[in-house]
Amino acid sequence: MILRLLAERADRSYADLSAHVHLSAPAVHERVKRLRRDGIIRGTVARLDGEKIGCPLLAFVHVTTEGWGMTKPVLALQDLADVEEIHTVTGDTCLILKVRTSGPASLEHLLSRIQQIEGVRSTRSHVALGTYLERGPMPEVPEPLSE
């Protein structure tokens, strides 16, 4: 339950969490500390609105490379600020990138930079027209036992 509450809103106070899970705030603090130590909670980040910060164009770029996995092209892609996520995938492409740019011209520039990376064979882009859901993993919350 703590994980789900934090996944919904990571800035909740320990007092707020404790009220939802019926534990003391120090007990919740210890559990959250353990979740961080065990790598279950990997960090706390602000989710920024791309449009409001000048990067309204969201696209998914399929990249075909000469190799597969953690190759030079993948490592080079990590250095591009517009790249938010990199995934190796099965199918007719090697990687899918989630990128966010200020517009078509900056996307074109980014694609040009990607094409220049040694080992990149081709790219295909899919521009998102709208986003209806964007969230991380949501743990299942067990149903309460019936009496």
Coordinates of C-alpha atoms in Angstrom, one line a residue:
M1 CA 0.0 0.0 0.0
I2 CA 2.9 2.4 0.8
L3 CA 4.4 1.8 -2.7
R4 CA 1.1 2.5 -4.4
L5 CA 0.6 5.7 -2.4
L6 CA 4.1 6.9 -3.2
A7 CA 3.7 5.9 -6.9
E8 CA 0.6 8.1 -7.1
R9 CA 2.2 11.0 -5.3
A10 CA 5.9 10.8 -4.3
D11 CA 5.8 13.9 -2.1
R12 CA 3.5 12.5 0.5
S13 CA 4.7 13.1 4.1
Y14 CA 5.3 10.1 6.5
A15 CA 2.4 11.4 8.6
D16 CA 0.1 11.3 5.5
L17 CA 1.2 7.8 4.6
S18 CA 0.8 6.6 8.2
A19 CA -2.8 7.8 8.2
H20 CA -3.5 5.7 5.1
V21 CA -1.7 2.5 6.2
H22 CA -2.5 2.7 9.9
L23 CA 1.1 2.6 11.1
S24 CA 3.1 5.3 13.0
A25 CA 5.0 7.8 11.0
P26 CA 8.4 6.4 12.3
A27 CA 7.3 2.9 11.2
V28 CA 6.4 4.2 7.8
H29 CA 9.7 6.1 7.6
E30 CA 11.6 2.9 8.4
R31 CA 9.7 0.9 5.7
V32 CA 10.4 3.6 3.1
K33 CA 14.1 3.7 4.1
R34 CA 14.2 -0.1 3.6
L35 CA 12.4 0.1 0.2
R36 CA 15.1 2.6 -0.8
R37 CA 18.0 0.5 0.5
D38 CA 16.6 -2.6 -1.3
G39 CA 16.4 -0.7 -4.6
I40 CA 12.6 -1.0 -4.8
I41 CA 12.3 2.8 -4.7
R42 CA 15.0 4.0 -7.0
G43 CA 14.5 7.7 -6.5
T44 CA 12.1 10.5 -6.2
V45 CA 11.7 12.8 -9.2
A46 CA 9.5 15.6 -10.3
R47 CA 7.3 14.8 -13.4
L48 CA 7.6 17.8 -15.6
D49 CA 5.0 19.0 -18.1
G50 CA 6.8 18.9 -21.4
E51 CA 4.5 21.5 -23.0
K52 CA 5.0 24.0 -20.1
I53 CA 8.8 23.7 -20.2
G54 CA 9.0 24.3 -23.9
C55 CA 9.2 20.6 -25.1
P56 CA 5.7 19.8 -26.3
L57 CA 6.7 17.3 -29.0
L58 CA 6.8 13.7 -27.8
A59 CA 8.0 11.0 -30.1
F60 CA 9.0 7.4 -30.1
V61 CA 12.0 6.7 -32.2
H62 CA 12.7 3.1 -33.4
V63 CA 16.4 2.7 -33.9
T64 CA 18.0 -0.2 -35.9
T65 CA 21.6 -0.8 -35.0
E66 CA 24.3 -3.2 -36.1
G67 CA 24.4 -4.9 -32.7
W68 CA 21.9 -5.5 -30.0
G69 CA 21.9 -4.7 -26.3
M70 CA 24.4 -2.4 -24.5
T71 CA 26.4 -1.5 -27.6
K72 CA 28.2 1.7 -28.4
P73 CA 25.1 3.3 -30.0
V74 CA 23.0 2.6 -26.9
L75 CA 25.7 4.1 -24.6
A76 CA 26.0 7.2 -26.9
L77 CA 22.2 7.7 -26.9
Q78 CA 22.3 8.2 -23.1
D79 CA 24.2 11.4 -23.6
L80 CA 21.4 13.1 -25.7
A81 CA 19.4 15.3 -23.4
D82 CA 16.2 15.0 -25.4
V83 CA 16.2 11.2 -24.9
E84 CA 14.0 10.3 -21.9
E85 CA 14.0 6.5 -22.1
I86 CA 15.9 3.8 -24.0
H87 CA 14.5 0.3 -24.4
T88 CA 15.9 -2.7 -26.2
V89 CA 13.0 -4.6 -27.9
T90 CA 12.1 -7.6 -29.9
G91 CA 10.8 -7.3 -33.4
D92 CA 12.0 -5.5 -36.5
T93 CA 13.9 -2.8 -34.6
C94 CA 16.6 -2.9 -31.9
L95 CA 15.7 0.0 -29.7
I96 CA 12.8 2.3 -28.9
L97 CA 13.5 5.8 -27.6
K98 CA 11.1 8.1 -25.9
V99 CA 12.2 11.6 -26.8
R100 CA 10.8 15.0 -26.1
T101 CA 11.7 18.1 -28.1
S102 CA 10.6 21.7 -28.7
G103 CA 9.2 21.0 -32.2
P104 CA 9.7 19.4 -35.5
A105 CA 13.0 21.2 -36.3
S106 CA 14.5 20.0 -33.0
L107 CA 13.3 16.5 -33.6
E108 CA 14.9 16.6 -37.1
H109 CA 18.1 17.8 -35.5
L110 CA 18.0 15.0 -32.9
L111 CA 17.4 12.4 -35.6
S112 CA 20.3 13.7 -37.5
R113 CA 22.5 13.4 -34.4
I114 CA 21.3 9.8 -33.8
Q115 CA 22.0 8.9 -37.4
Q116 CA 25.6 10.1 -37.0
I117 CA 26.3 7.6 -34.2
E118 CA 28.5 4.8 -35.3
G119 CA 26.5 1.6 -35.6
V120 CA 23.1 3.2 -36.1
R121 CA 21.6 1.9 -39.4
S122 CA 18.2 3.6 -39.5
T123 CA 15.5 5.4 -37.5
R124 CA 11.7 5.5 -37.7
S125 CA 9.8 8.1 -35.8
H126 CA 6.3 8.1 -34.4
V127 CA 5.1 11.5 -33.1
A128 CA 2.5 11.3 -30.3
L129 CA -0.7 13.3 -30.9
G130 CA -1.9 13.0 -27.3
T131 CA -1.0 11.3 -24.0
Y132 CA -3.8 9.8 -22.0
L133 CA -1.9 8.0 -19.4
E134 CA 1.7 8.3 -18.2
R135 CA 2.8 6.6 -15.0
G136 CA 5.3 4.1 -13.6
P137 CA 4.6 0.6 -12.3
M138 CA 1.7 0.4 -10.0
P139 CA 1.8 -2.4 -7.4
E140 CA -1.3 -4.4 -6.8
V141 CA -3.1 -3.6 -3.6
P142 CA -4.5 -6.7 -2.0
E143 CA -8.2 -6.8 -1.5
P144 CA -9.2 -6.6 2.2
L145 CA -10.2 -10.0 3.7
S146 CA -13.9 -10.3 4.1
E147 CA -15.2 -11.2 7.5

